[in-house]
XYZ file of C-alpha atoms in Angstrom:
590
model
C -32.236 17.909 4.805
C -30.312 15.995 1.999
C -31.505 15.843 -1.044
C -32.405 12.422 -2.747
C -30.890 11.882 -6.146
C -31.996 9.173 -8.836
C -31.479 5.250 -7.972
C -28.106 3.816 -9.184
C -27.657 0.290 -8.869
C -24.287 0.822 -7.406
C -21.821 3.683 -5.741
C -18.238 3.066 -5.571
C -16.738 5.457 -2.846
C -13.529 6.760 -3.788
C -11.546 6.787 -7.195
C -8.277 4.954 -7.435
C -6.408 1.689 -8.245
C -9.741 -0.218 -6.135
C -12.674 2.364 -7.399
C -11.652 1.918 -10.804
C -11.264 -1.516 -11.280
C -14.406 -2.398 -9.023
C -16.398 0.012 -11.148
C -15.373 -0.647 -14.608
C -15.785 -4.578 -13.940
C -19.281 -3.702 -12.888
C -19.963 -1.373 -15.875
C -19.114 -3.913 -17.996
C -21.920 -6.305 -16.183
C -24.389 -3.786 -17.521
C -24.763 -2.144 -13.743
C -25.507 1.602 -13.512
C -22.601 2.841 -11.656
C -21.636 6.233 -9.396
C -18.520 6.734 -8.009
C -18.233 9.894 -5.289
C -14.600 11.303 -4.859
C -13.610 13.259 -2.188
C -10.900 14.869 -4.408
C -10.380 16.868 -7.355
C -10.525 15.013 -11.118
C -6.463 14.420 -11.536
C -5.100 13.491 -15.204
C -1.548 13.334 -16.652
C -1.961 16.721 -18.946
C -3.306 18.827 -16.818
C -1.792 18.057 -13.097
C 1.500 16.878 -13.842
C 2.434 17.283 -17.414
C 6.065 17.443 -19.143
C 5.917 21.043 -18.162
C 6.236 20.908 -14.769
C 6.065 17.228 -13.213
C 9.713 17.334 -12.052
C 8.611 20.128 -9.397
C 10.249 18.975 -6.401
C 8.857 22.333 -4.075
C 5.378 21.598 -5.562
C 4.857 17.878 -5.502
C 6.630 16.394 -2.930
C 7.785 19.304 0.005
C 4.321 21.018 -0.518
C 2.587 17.899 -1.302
C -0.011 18.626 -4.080
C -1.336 15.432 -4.572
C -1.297 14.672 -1.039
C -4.726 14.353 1.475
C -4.826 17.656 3.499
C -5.542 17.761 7.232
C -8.460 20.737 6.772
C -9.727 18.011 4.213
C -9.467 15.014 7.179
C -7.019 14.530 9.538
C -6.919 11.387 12.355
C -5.718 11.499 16.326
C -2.629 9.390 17.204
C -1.080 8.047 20.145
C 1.110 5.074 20.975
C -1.163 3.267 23.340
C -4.648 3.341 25.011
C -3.403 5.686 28.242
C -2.061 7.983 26.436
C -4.600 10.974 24.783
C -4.295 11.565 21.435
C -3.890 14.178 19.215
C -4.430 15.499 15.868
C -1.915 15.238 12.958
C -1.416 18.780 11.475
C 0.259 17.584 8.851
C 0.820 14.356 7.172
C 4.142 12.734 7.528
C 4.715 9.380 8.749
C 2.217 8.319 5.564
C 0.473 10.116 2.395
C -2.742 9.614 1.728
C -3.321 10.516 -1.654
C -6.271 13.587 -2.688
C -8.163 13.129 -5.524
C -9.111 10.910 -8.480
C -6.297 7.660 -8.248
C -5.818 8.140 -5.352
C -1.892 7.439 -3.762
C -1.541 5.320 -6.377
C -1.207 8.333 -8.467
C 2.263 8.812 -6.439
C 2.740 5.664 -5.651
C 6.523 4.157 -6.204
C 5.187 1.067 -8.329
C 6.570 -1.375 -6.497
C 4.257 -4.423 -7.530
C 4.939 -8.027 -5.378
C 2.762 -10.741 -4.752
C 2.727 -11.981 -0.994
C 4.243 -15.254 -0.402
C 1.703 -18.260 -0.279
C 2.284 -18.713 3.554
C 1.422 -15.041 4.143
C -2.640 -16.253 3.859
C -2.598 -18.435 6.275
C 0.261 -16.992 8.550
C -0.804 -17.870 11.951
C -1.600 -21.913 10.854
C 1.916 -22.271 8.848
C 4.054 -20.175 12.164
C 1.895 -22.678 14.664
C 3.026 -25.835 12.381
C 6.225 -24.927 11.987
C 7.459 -23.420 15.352
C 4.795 -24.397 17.714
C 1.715 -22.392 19.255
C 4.210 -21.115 21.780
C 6.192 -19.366 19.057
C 3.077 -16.484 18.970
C 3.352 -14.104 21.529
C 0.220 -13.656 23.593
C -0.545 -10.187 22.561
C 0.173 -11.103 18.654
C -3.181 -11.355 17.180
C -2.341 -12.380 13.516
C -4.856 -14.508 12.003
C -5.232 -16.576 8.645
C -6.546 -14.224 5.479
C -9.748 -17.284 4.618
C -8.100 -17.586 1.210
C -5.429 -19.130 -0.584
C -2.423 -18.389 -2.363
C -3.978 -20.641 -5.677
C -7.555 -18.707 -5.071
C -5.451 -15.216 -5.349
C -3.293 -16.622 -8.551
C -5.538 -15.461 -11.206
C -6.654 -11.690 -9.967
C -2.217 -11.232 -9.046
C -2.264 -12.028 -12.835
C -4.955 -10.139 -14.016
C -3.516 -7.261 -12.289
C -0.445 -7.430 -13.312
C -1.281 -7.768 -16.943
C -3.798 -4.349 -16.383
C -0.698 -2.307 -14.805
C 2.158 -3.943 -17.046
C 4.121 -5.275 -14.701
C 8.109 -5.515 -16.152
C 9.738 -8.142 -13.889
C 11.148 -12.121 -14.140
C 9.582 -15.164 -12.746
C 10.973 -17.187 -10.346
C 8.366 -19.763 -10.054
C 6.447 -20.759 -13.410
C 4.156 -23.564 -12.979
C 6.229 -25.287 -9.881
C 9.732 -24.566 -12.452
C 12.648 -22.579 -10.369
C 13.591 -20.237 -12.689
C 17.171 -18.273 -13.264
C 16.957 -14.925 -12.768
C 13.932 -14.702 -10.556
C 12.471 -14.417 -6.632
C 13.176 -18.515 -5.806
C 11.011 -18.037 -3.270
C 7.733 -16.537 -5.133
C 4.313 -19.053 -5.219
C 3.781 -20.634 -8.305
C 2.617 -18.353 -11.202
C 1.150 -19.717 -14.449
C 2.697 -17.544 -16.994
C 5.733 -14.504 -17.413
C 5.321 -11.033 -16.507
C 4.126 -8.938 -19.286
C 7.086 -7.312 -19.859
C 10.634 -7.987 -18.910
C 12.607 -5.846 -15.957
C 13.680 -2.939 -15.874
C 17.533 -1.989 -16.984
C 19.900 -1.870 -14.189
C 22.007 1.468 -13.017
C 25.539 1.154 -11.556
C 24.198 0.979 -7.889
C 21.485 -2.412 -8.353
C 24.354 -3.780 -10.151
C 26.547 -3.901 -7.637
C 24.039 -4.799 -5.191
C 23.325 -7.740 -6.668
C 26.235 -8.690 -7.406
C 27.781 -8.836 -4.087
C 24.726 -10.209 -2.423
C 25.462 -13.489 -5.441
C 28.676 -13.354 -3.654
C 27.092 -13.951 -0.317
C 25.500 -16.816 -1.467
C 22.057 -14.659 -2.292
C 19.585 -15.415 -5.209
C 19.406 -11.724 -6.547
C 16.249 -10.623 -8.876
C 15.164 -7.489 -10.723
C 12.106 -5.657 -8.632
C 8.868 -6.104 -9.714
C 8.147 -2.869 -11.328
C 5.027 -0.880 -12.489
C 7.078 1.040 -14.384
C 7.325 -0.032 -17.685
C 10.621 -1.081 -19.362
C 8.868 -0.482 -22.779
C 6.044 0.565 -24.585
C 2.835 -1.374 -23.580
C -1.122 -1.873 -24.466
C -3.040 -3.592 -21.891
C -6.018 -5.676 -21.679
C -8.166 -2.794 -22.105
C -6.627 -1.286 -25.118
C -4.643 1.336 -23.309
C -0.881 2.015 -24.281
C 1.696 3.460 -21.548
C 4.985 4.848 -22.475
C 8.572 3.220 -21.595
C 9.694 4.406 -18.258
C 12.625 7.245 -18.870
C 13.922 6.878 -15.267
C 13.383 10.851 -14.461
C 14.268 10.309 -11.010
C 10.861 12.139 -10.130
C 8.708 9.128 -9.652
C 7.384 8.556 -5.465
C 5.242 11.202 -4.311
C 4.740 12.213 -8.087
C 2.241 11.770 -11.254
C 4.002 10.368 -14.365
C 4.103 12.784 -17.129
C 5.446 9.942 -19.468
C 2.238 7.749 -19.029
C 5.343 5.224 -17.739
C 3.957 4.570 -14.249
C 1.255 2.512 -13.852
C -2.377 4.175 -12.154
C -5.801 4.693 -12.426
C -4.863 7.055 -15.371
C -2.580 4.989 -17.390
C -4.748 1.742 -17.070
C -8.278 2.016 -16.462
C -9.830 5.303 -16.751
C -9.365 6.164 -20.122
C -11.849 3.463 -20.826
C -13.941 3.674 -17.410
C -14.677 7.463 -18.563
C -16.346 6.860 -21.884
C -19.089 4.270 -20.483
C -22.471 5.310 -20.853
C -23.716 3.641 -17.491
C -20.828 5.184 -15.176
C -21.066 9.037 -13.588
C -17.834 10.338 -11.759
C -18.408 13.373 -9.103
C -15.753 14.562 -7.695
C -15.226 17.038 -4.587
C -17.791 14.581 -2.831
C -17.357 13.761 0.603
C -19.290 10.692 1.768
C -20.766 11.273 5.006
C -22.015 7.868 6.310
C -23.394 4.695 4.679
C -27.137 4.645 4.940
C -29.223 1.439 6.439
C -32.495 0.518 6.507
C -33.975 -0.495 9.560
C -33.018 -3.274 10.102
C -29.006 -2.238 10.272
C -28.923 -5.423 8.184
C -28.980 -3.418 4.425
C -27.302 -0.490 3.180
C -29.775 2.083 1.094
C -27.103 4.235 -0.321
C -24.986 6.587 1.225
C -25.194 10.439 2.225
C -22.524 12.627 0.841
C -21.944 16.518 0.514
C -20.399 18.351 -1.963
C -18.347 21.248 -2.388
C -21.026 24.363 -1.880
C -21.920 22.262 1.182
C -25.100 20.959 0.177
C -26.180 17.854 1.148
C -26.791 14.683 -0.878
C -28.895 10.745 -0.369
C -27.228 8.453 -3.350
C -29.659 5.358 -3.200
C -27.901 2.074 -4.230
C -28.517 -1.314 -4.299
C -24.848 -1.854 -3.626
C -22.297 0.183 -2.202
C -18.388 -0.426 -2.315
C -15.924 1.272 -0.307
C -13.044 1.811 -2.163
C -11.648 4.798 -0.172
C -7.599 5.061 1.043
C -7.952 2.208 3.612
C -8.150 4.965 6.875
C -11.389 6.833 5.546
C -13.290 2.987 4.699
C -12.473 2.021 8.309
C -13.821 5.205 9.586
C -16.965 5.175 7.256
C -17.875 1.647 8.772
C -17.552 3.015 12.400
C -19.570 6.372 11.519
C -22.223 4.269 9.672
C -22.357 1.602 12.832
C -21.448 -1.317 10.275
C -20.035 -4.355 12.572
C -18.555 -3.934 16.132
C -16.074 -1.283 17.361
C -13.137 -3.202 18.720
C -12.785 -2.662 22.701
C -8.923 -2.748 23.108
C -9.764 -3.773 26.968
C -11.916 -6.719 26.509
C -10.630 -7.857 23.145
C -14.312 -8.106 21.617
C -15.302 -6.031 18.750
C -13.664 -6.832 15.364
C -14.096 -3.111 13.398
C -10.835 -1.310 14.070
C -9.034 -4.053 15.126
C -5.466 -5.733 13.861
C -4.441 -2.204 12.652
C -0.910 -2.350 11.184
C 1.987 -0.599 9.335
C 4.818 -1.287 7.855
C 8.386 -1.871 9.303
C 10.433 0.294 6.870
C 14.423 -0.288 7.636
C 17.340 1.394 5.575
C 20.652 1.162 5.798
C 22.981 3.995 3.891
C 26.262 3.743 2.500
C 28.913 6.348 1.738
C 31.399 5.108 -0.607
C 35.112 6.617 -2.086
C 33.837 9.631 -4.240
C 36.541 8.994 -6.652
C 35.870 5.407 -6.962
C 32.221 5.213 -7.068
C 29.705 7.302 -8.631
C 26.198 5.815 -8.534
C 24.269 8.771 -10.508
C 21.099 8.438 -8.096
C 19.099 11.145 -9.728
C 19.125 8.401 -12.528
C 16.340 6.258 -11.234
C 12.789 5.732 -10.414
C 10.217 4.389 -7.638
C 10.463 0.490 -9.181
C 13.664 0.084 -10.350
C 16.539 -1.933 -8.711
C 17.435 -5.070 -7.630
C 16.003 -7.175 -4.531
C 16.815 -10.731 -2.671
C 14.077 -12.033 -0.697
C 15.899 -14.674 2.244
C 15.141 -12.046 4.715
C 11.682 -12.072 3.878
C 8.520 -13.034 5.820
C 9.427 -17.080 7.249
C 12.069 -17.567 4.084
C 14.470 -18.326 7.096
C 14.539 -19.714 10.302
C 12.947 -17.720 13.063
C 13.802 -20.659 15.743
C 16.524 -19.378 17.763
C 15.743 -15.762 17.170
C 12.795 -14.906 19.320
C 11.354 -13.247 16.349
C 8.599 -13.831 13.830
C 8.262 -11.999 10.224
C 10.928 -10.097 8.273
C 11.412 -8.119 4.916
C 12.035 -7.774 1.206
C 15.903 -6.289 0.695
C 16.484 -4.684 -2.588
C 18.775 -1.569 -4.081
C 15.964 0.389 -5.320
C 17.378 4.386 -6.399
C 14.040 6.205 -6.646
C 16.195 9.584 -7.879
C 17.811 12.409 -5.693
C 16.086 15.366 -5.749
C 18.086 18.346 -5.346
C 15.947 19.956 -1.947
C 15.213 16.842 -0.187
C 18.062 14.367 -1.015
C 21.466 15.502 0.734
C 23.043 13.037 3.054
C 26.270 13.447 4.319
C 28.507 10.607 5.965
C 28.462 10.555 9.302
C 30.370 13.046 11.454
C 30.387 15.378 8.601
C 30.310 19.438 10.347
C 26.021 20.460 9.910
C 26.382 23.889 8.321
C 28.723 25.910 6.659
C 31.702 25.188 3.912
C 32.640 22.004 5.565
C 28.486 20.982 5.565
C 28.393 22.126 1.633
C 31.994 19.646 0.900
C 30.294 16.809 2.369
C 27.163 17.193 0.521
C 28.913 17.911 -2.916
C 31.516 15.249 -2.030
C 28.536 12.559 -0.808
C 25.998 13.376 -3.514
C 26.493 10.799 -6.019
C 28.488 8.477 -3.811
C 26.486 7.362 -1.222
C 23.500 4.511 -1.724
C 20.844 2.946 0.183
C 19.345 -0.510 0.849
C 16.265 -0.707 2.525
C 14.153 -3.351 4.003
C 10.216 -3.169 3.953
C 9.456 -5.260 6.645
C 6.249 -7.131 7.923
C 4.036 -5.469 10.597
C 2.241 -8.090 12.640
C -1.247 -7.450 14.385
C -0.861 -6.879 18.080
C -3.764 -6.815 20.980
C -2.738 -3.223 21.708
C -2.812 -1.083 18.110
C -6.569 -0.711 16.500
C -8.386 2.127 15.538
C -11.906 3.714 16.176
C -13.568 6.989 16.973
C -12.085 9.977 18.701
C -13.847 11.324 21.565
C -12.368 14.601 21.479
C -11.655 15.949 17.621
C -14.189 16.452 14.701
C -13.642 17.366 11.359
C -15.099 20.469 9.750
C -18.125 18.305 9.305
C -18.651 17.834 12.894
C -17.609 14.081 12.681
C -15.319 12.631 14.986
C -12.260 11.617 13.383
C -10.431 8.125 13.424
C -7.809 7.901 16.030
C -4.924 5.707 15.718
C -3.317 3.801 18.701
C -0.111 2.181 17.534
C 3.375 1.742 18.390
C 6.092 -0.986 17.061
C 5.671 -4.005 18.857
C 8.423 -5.802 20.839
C 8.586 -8.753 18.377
C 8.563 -6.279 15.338
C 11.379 -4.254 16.890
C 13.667 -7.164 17.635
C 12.521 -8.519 13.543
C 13.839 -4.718 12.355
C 17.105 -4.896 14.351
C 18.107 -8.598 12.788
C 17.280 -7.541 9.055
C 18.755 -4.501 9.775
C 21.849 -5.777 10.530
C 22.117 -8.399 7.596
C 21.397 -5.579 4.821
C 24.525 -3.642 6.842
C 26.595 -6.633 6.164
C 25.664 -6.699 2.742
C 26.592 -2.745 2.399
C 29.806 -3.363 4.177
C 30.538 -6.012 1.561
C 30.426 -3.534 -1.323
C 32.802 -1.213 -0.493
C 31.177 0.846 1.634
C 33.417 3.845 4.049
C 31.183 4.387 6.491
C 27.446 3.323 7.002
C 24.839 4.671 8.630
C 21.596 1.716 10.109
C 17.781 2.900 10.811
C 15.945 0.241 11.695
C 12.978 1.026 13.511
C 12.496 1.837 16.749
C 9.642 2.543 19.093
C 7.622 4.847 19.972
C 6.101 5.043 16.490
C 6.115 9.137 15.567
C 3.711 10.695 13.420
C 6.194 13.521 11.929
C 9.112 11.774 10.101
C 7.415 10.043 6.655
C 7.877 6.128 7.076
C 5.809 4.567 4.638
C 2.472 4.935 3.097
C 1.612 0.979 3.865
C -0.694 1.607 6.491
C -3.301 -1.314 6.640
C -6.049 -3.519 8.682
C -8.958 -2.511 10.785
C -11.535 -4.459 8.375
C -9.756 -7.854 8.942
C -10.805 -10.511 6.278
C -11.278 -13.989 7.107
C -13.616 -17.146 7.573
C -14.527 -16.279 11.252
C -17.465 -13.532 11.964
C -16.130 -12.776 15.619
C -12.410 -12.119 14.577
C -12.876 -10.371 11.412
C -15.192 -8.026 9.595
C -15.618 -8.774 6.171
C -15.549 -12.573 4.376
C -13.313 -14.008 2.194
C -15.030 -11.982 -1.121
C -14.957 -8.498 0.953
C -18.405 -8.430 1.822
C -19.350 -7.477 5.239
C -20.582 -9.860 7.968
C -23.613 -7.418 9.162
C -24.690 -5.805 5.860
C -23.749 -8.451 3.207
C -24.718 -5.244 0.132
C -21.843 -3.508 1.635
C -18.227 -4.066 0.405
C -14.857 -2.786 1.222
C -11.728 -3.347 -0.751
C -8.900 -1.650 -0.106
C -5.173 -2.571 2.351
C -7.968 -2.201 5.425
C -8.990 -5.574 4.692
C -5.483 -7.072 5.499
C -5.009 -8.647 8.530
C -1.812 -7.684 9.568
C 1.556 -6.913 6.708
C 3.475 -9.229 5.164
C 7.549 -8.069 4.463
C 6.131 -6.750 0.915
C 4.796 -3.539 -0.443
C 0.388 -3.897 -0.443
C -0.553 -2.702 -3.924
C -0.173 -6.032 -5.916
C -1.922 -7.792 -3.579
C -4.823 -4.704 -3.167
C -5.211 -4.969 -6.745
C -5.655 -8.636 -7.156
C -7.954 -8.722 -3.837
C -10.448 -5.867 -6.144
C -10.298 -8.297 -9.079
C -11.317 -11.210 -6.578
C -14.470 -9.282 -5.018
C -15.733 -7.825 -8.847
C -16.008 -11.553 -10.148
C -17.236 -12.828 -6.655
C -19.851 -9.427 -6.989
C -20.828 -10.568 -10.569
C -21.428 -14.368 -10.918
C -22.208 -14.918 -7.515
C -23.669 -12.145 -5.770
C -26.113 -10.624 -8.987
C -27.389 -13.918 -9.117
C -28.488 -14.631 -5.466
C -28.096 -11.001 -2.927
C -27.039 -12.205 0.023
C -24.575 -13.561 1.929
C -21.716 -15.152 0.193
C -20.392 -18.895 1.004
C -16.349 -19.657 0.931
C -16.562 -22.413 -1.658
């Protein structure tokens, strides 16, 4: 029998980039909040300080920050015949463990999605024709605009520190930034990121080619910085140990560098961590959430009442507390009907590698960090013309050397002996003379990939765990070969000896780590019967129930999700507080 705690007039579940921006805006409205993490309480002295943050065994081939499977693991397969299994160990994606979340490890790679991207399925049907989407592609429009998101990219981008250039300021093109970004109404807070040898050549071939190269928009700071909220963040001292790691330099922008240095000291907010959230309670009806039942780490069990509860968990665990709490329809993959687990998505992450004359080149990658590096965006999304390709979507290309760690980062050119002296010359000869240029590529929503409930595997709760059906679709696939082959041209073009090209190919595997970008099942939008929660995040069927997090995407644009996750948790605070406070209920698109 759980025990009943105190009334709070909100929970937040889950701690990172989403928890603690929902939850300080909402301390700040005078609400009494709770937030319930599953993890441990993570900060920059004590879990990845100066001492020993550049621990490559530690952090990122063990995977300290990283969500076990005894904690919660998911089923996968690569379509509905097939029976899935668990995943003993996570490697296609990382969720993070603990307060911040996988933005804690996060690169910091911080983009706004292209102004088309919100209503993707209108703009591709006006511009190629209704016949253009496949049958089984089931993107939809986001319910929002581009101008509606404007102010919360900003606001985001001012919390984190974003160092980057404009490239559209008020409707003005301007030199030196993406020519293809929506309009923005005012700089990035701090300006890019220096350059290493490698970017630098990047972008200048690709201005050869007749590209508009631009500095990556980077949540790494190029220089000392005090936000919004009267926290200061250090200038980024490109370590090299950066993805998959905490910042010990308070350079990279998180939870812990932005917002919870103030979030902590609030009189009306209450962190407990090592809290699992079991299910999402409703009343009666099955129209009004109560609160939510969690248990903690003896094992005893928990009822938080609420008048509001926001789920603000890694995108995976809010999908699979909506289906364990029966919030909204489970998605039946042979009907179609259903919207809750639907329009699940990845992302399409291509890379080309190129090995270069050791005695000519030397590219120092271990000098680098998650967010630095160049980019050009005509291979992006519908920034060129899918016509005559038989294709729809495509990817942000940039030069981006996230460091070279000495037990994970060893390529050797291609046809080099695998073991022994010859293996070792390679490596040695290879190390600081090879480079990579990758592609992050769109993942559109297809009738066959969705999530839901496995009938088989439980956790060591005795809950079912969420079991993912995906594999790369056909019109993905052909997108990843196309891009693929541009960046390879690009690579050529700089001097490049030999080159190796992985763009993706199906079937989708669980084991080799991908990307982290992992999003849908919640789909946003304006329509109740193809997507779960409204434009402002709120659910359909229990409108004091919100989830904000990459879940509510409905499919991937050709850009990393964080920016745009962060903006979306701005949008649903201020829709939460002068809308919702004022009249409970179900909110109205204006």
């Amino acid at each position: 029998m759980a025990r009943k705690l105190p009334h709070k007039d909100v929970v937040v579940i889950g701690l990172g980039w989403t928890g603690a921006i929902i939850a300080n805006e909402l301390c700040d409205e005078g609400l009494d909040v709770v937030a319930l993490e599953r993890g441990p309480w993570r900060d920059t002295a004590t879990d990845f300080n100066l001492g020993y943050a550049p621990d490559e065994l530690r952090y990122n081939s063990r995977q300290e920050l990283m969500l076990r499977p005894a904690q919660t693991a998911v089923t996968a397969r690569n379509n509905a015949d097939q029976t899935a299994l668990p995943m003993r160990q996570y490697g296609s994606f990382h969720p993070g463990n603990g307060v911040g979340g996988a933005g804690v490890h996060w690169a910091g790679i911080t983009w706004r999605f292209s102004p088309y991207d919100f209503r993707l399925r209108s703009h591709y049907t006006e511009r190629y024709g209704a016949q253009a989407i496949p049958d089984d592609m089931t993107i939809q429009d986001w319910g929002l605009s581009y101008e509606e998101m404007e102010p919360y990219y900003d606001r985001f981008e001012y919390l984190a520190g974003v160092s980057g250039k404009a490239g559209n300021l008020n409707g003005q093109i301007q030199d030196g930034g993406n020519p293809f970004e929506g309009q923005r109404k005012r700089e990035y807070p701090n300006p890019p990121m220096m350059q290493t040898f490698g970017p630098t050549l990047f972008a200048e071939t690709a201005a050869k080619m007749g590209y508009k190269p631009f500095p990556i928009p980077s949540s790494l700071l190029s220089r000392t910085y005090t936000n919004p909220l009267g926290v200061t963040m250090g200038q980024c001292t490109f370590c090299g140990f950066c993805t998959n790691y905490g910042c010990a330099n308070y350079s990279k922008a998180s939870a812990q560098t932005t917002v919870l240095p103030v979030l902590m000291r609030k009189p009306n907010f209450e962190l407990r961590t090592l809290c699992e959230v079991l299910k999402v309670n409703l009343d009666p009806s099955g129209k009004r959430a109560t609160g939510v039942t969690y248990v903690d780490s003896s094992g005893d069990e928990f009822e938080q009442p609420a008048d509001l509860v926001v789920l603000c968990a890694f995108m995976l665990d809010n999908v699979r507390l909506m289906l364990l709490s029966g919030v909204g329809t489970p998605y039946d993959v042979r009907t179609g009907k259903g919207t809750l687990g639907r329009n699940f998505c990845y992302q399409m992450a291509n890379q080309v590698v190129g090995f270069f004359d050791p005695k000519r080149y030397n590219f120092n990658n271990f000098i680098g960090g998650g967010a630095t590096g160049m980019a050009i965006d005509e291979l992006n999304n519908d920034n060129f013309d899918h016509g005559p390709l038989g294709f729809l979507g495509g990817g942000s290309t940039r030069c981006a050397p996230i460091g070279a760690e000495p037990i994970s980062k060893r390529p050797t050119p291609p046809g080099s002996p695998t073991w022994g002296s010859g293996w070792k010359r390679a490596m040695r000869d290879s190390y600081l003379s090879n480079l990579s240029v990758g592609c992050e590529a769109s993942s559109y929503a297809n009738r066959g990939n969705f999530l839901d409930l496995d009938p088989t595997y439980t956790d060591r709760l005795g809950r079912p765990l969420l079991r993912i059906t995906f594999d790369f679709p056909d019109n993905d696939v052909r997108m990843s070969a196309y891009v693929t082959g541009k960046v390879a041209e690009i690579v050529r073009a700089m001097g490049a000896q030999q080159i190796v090209e992985n763009p993706r190919t199906r079937p989708w595997s669980v084991v080799p780590y991908q990307s982290t970008h992992v999003v849908g099942g919640t789909a946003m939008g304006m329509d109740p019967s193809t997507s779960v929660v409204n434009p402002y995040l709120q659910s359909w069927d229990v409108p004091n129930l919100f989830t904000v997090g990459a879940n509510v995407f409905p499919q991937n644009s050709g850009f990393n999700p964080t920016g745009t996750v962060g903006a979306l948790a701005f949008r649903a605070a201020d829709a939460i507080r002068t809308r919702y406070l004022k009249s409970p209920g179900p909110l109205v698109h204006a």
